[in-house]
Short mmCIF file of C-alpha atoms in Angstrom, two decimals:
data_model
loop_
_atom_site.label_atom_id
_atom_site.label_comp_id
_atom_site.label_asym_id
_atom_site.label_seq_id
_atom_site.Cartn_x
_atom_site.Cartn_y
_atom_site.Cartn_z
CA UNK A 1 -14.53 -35.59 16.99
CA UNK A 2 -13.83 -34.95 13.24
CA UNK A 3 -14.75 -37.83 10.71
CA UNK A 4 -12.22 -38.30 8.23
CA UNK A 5 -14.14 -35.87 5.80
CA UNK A 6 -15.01 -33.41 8.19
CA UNK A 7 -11.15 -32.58 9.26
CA UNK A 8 -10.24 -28.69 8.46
CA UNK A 9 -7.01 -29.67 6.14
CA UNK A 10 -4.12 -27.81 6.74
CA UNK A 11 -2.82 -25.36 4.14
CA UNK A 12 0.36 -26.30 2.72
CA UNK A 13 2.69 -22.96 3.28
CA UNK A 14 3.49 -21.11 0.09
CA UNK A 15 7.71 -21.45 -0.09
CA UNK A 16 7.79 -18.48 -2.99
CA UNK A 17 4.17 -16.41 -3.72
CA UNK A 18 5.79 -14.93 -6.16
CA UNK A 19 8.51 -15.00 -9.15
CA UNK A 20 11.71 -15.21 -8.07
CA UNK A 21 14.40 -12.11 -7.83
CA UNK A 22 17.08 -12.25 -10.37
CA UNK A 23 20.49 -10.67 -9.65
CA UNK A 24 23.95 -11.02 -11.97
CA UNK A 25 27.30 -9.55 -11.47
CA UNK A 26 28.50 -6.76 -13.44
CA UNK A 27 29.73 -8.85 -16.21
CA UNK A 28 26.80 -10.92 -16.22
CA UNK A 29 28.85 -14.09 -15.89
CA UNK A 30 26.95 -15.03 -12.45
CA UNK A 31 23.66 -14.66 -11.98
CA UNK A 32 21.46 -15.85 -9.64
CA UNK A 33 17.72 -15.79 -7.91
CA UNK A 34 15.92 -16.08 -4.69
CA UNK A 35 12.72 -17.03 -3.83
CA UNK A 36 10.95 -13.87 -2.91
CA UNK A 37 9.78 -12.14 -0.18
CA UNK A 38 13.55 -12.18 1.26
CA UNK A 39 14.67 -13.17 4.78
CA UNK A 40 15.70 -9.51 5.55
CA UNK A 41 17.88 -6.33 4.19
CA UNK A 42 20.13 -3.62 5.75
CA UNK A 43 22.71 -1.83 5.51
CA UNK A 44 26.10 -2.39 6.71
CA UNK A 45 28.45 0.26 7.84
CA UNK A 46 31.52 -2.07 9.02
CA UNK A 47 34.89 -1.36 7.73
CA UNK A 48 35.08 -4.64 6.03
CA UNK A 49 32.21 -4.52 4.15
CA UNK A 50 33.66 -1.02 3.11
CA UNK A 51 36.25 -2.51 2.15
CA UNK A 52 35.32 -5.45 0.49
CA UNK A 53 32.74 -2.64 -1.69
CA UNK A 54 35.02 0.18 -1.82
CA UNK A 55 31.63 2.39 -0.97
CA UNK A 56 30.79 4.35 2.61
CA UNK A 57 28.29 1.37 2.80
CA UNK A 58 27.51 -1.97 1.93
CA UNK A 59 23.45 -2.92 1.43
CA UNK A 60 22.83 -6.72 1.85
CA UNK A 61 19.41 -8.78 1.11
CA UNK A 62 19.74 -11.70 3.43
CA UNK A 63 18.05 -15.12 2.35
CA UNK A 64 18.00 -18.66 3.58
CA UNK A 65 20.44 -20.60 1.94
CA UNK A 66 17.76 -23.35 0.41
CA UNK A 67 15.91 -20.08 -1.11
CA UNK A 68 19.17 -19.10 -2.96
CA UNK A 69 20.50 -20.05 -6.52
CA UNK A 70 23.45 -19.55 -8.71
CA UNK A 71 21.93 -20.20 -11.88
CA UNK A 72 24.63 -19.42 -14.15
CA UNK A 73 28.44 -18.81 -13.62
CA UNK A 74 29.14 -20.87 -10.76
CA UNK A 75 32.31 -21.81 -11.99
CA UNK A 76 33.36 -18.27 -12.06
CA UNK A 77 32.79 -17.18 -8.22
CA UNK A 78 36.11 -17.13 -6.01
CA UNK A 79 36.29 -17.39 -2.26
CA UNK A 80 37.78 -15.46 0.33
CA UNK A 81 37.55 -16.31 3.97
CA UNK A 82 38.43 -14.44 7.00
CA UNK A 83 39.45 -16.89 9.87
CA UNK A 84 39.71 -14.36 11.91
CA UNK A 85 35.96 -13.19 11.99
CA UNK A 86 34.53 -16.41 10.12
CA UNK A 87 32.99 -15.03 7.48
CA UNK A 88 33.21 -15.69 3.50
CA UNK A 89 32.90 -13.59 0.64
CA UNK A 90 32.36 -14.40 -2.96
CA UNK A 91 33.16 -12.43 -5.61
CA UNK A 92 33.06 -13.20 -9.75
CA UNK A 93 36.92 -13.88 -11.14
CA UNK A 94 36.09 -11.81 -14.07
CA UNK A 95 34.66 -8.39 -12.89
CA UNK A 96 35.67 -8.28 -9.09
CA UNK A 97 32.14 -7.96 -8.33
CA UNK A 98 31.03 -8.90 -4.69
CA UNK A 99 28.24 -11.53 -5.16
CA UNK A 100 27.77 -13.12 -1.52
CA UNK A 101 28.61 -12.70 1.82
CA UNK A 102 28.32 -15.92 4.47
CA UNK A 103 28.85 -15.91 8.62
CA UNK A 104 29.90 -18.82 9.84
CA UNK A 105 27.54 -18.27 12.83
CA UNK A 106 24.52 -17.94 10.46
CA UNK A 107 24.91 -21.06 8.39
CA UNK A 108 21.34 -21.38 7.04
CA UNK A 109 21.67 -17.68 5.48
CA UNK A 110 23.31 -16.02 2.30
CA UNK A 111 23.70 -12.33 2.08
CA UNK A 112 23.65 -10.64 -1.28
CA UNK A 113 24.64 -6.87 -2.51
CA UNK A 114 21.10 -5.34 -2.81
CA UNK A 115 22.00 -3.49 -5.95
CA UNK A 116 22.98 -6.79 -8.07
CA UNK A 117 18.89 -7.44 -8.16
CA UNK A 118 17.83 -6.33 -11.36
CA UNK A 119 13.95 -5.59 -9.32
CA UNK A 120 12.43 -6.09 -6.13
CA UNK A 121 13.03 -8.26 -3.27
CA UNK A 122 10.01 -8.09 -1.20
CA UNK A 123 12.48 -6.62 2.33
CA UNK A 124 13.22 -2.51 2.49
CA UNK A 125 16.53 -2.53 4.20
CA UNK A 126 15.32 -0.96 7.49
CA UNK A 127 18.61 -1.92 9.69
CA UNK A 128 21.76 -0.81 10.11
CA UNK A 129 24.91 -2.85 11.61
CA UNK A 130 27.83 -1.05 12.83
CA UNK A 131 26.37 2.49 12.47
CA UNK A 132 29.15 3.11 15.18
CA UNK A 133 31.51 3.24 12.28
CA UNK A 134 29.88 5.29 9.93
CA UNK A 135 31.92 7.50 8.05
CA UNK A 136 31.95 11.36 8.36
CA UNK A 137 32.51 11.88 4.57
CA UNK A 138 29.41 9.34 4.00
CA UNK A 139 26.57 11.08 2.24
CA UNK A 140 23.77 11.86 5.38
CA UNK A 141 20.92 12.86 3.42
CA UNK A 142 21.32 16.70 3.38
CA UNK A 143 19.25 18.38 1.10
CA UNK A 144 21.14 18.45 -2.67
CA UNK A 145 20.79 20.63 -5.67
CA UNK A 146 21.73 20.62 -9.36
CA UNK A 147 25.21 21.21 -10.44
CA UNK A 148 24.81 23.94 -12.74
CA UNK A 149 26.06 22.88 -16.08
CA UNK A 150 26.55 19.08 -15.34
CA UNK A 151 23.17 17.18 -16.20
CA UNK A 152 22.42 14.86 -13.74
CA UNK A 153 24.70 15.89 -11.25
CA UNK A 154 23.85 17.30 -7.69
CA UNK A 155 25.67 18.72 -4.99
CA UNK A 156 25.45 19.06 -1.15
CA UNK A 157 25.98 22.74 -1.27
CA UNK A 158 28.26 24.18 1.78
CA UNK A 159 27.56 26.02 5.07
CA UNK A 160 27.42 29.43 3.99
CA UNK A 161 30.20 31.31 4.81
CA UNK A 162 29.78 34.12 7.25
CA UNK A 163 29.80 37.55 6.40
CA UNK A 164 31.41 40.55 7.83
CA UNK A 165 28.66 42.15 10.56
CA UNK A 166 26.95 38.56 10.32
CA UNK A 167 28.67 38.12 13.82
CA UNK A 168 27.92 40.84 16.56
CA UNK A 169 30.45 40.17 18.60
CA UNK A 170 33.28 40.54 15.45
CA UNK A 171 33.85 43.93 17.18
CA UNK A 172 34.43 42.90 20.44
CA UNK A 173 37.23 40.64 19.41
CA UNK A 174 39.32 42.83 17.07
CA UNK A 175 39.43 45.11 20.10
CA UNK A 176 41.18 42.67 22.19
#
């Protein structure tokens, strides 16, 4: 047995090892913070969070609720909620700006827009929900070059077009 002084003492857990990440809206009435590293991130390819974006994609940094603060503009967030798939979305009155997302079958978790942080979260979004319903006109990752006199521009250049004699059997079919 242990005496009293010779007891290995527990380490209290850290809640936040680091500063906190800061997000606002685009208007910078609501802002906000969670304690860092963050629950989780992905990336969402559902046709409501399309929707409720307007992008081929929605990116979300999930926290626990008690990790997660408005710190300015809380007056200034609306509500919408979807009875049919019990879910909420905020949003700031003044800019439109999508600022949280809530299930009702995760209540212990907020989801925020990855690209309101203004830094790092401590979670890559590694997952994707609903890839099913990805988009065929959603950007892939195929290679991308410079639009010629547009700084800062690329393009996904198209398949090249075929050439006459590029297909042997072009021939073969104009005979028939």
């Amino acid at each position: 047995m242990f005496d009293e002084e010779e007891r290995p003492k527990k380490k209290p857990k850290a809640i936040s090892p680091g500063k906190p990440a800061a997000g606002k809206c685009l208007c910078g009435k609501v802002a906000f913070e969670i304690d860092v590293p963050a629950r989780w991130a992905w990336h969402d390819h559902s046709a409501a969070s399309r929707r409720a974006h307007g992008a081929a994609y929605a990116t979300y940094v999930g926290s626990w609720r008690k990790r997660f603060r408005i710190v300015k503009g809380k007056t200034a967030l609306a509500r919408y909620e979807d009875a049919k798939t019990k879910t909420t979305r905020s949003f700031c009155t003044t800019c439109g700006t999508p600022v949280m997302y809530e299930r009702a079958r995760s209540p212990h978790m907020v989801n925020i827009p990855r690209a309101l942080f203004l830094g790092r979260t401590g979670r890559e979004p590694l997952y994707h929900n609903a890839i099913e319903e990805l988009q065929e006109w959603a950007y892939g990752g195929a290679p991308l070059v410079p639009l010629k006199g547009f700084p800062g521009w690329v393009w996904q250049r198209s398949k090249k077009r075929k050439r006459a004699g590029d297909d042997p059997f072009e021939l073969a079919r104009g005979d028939i």
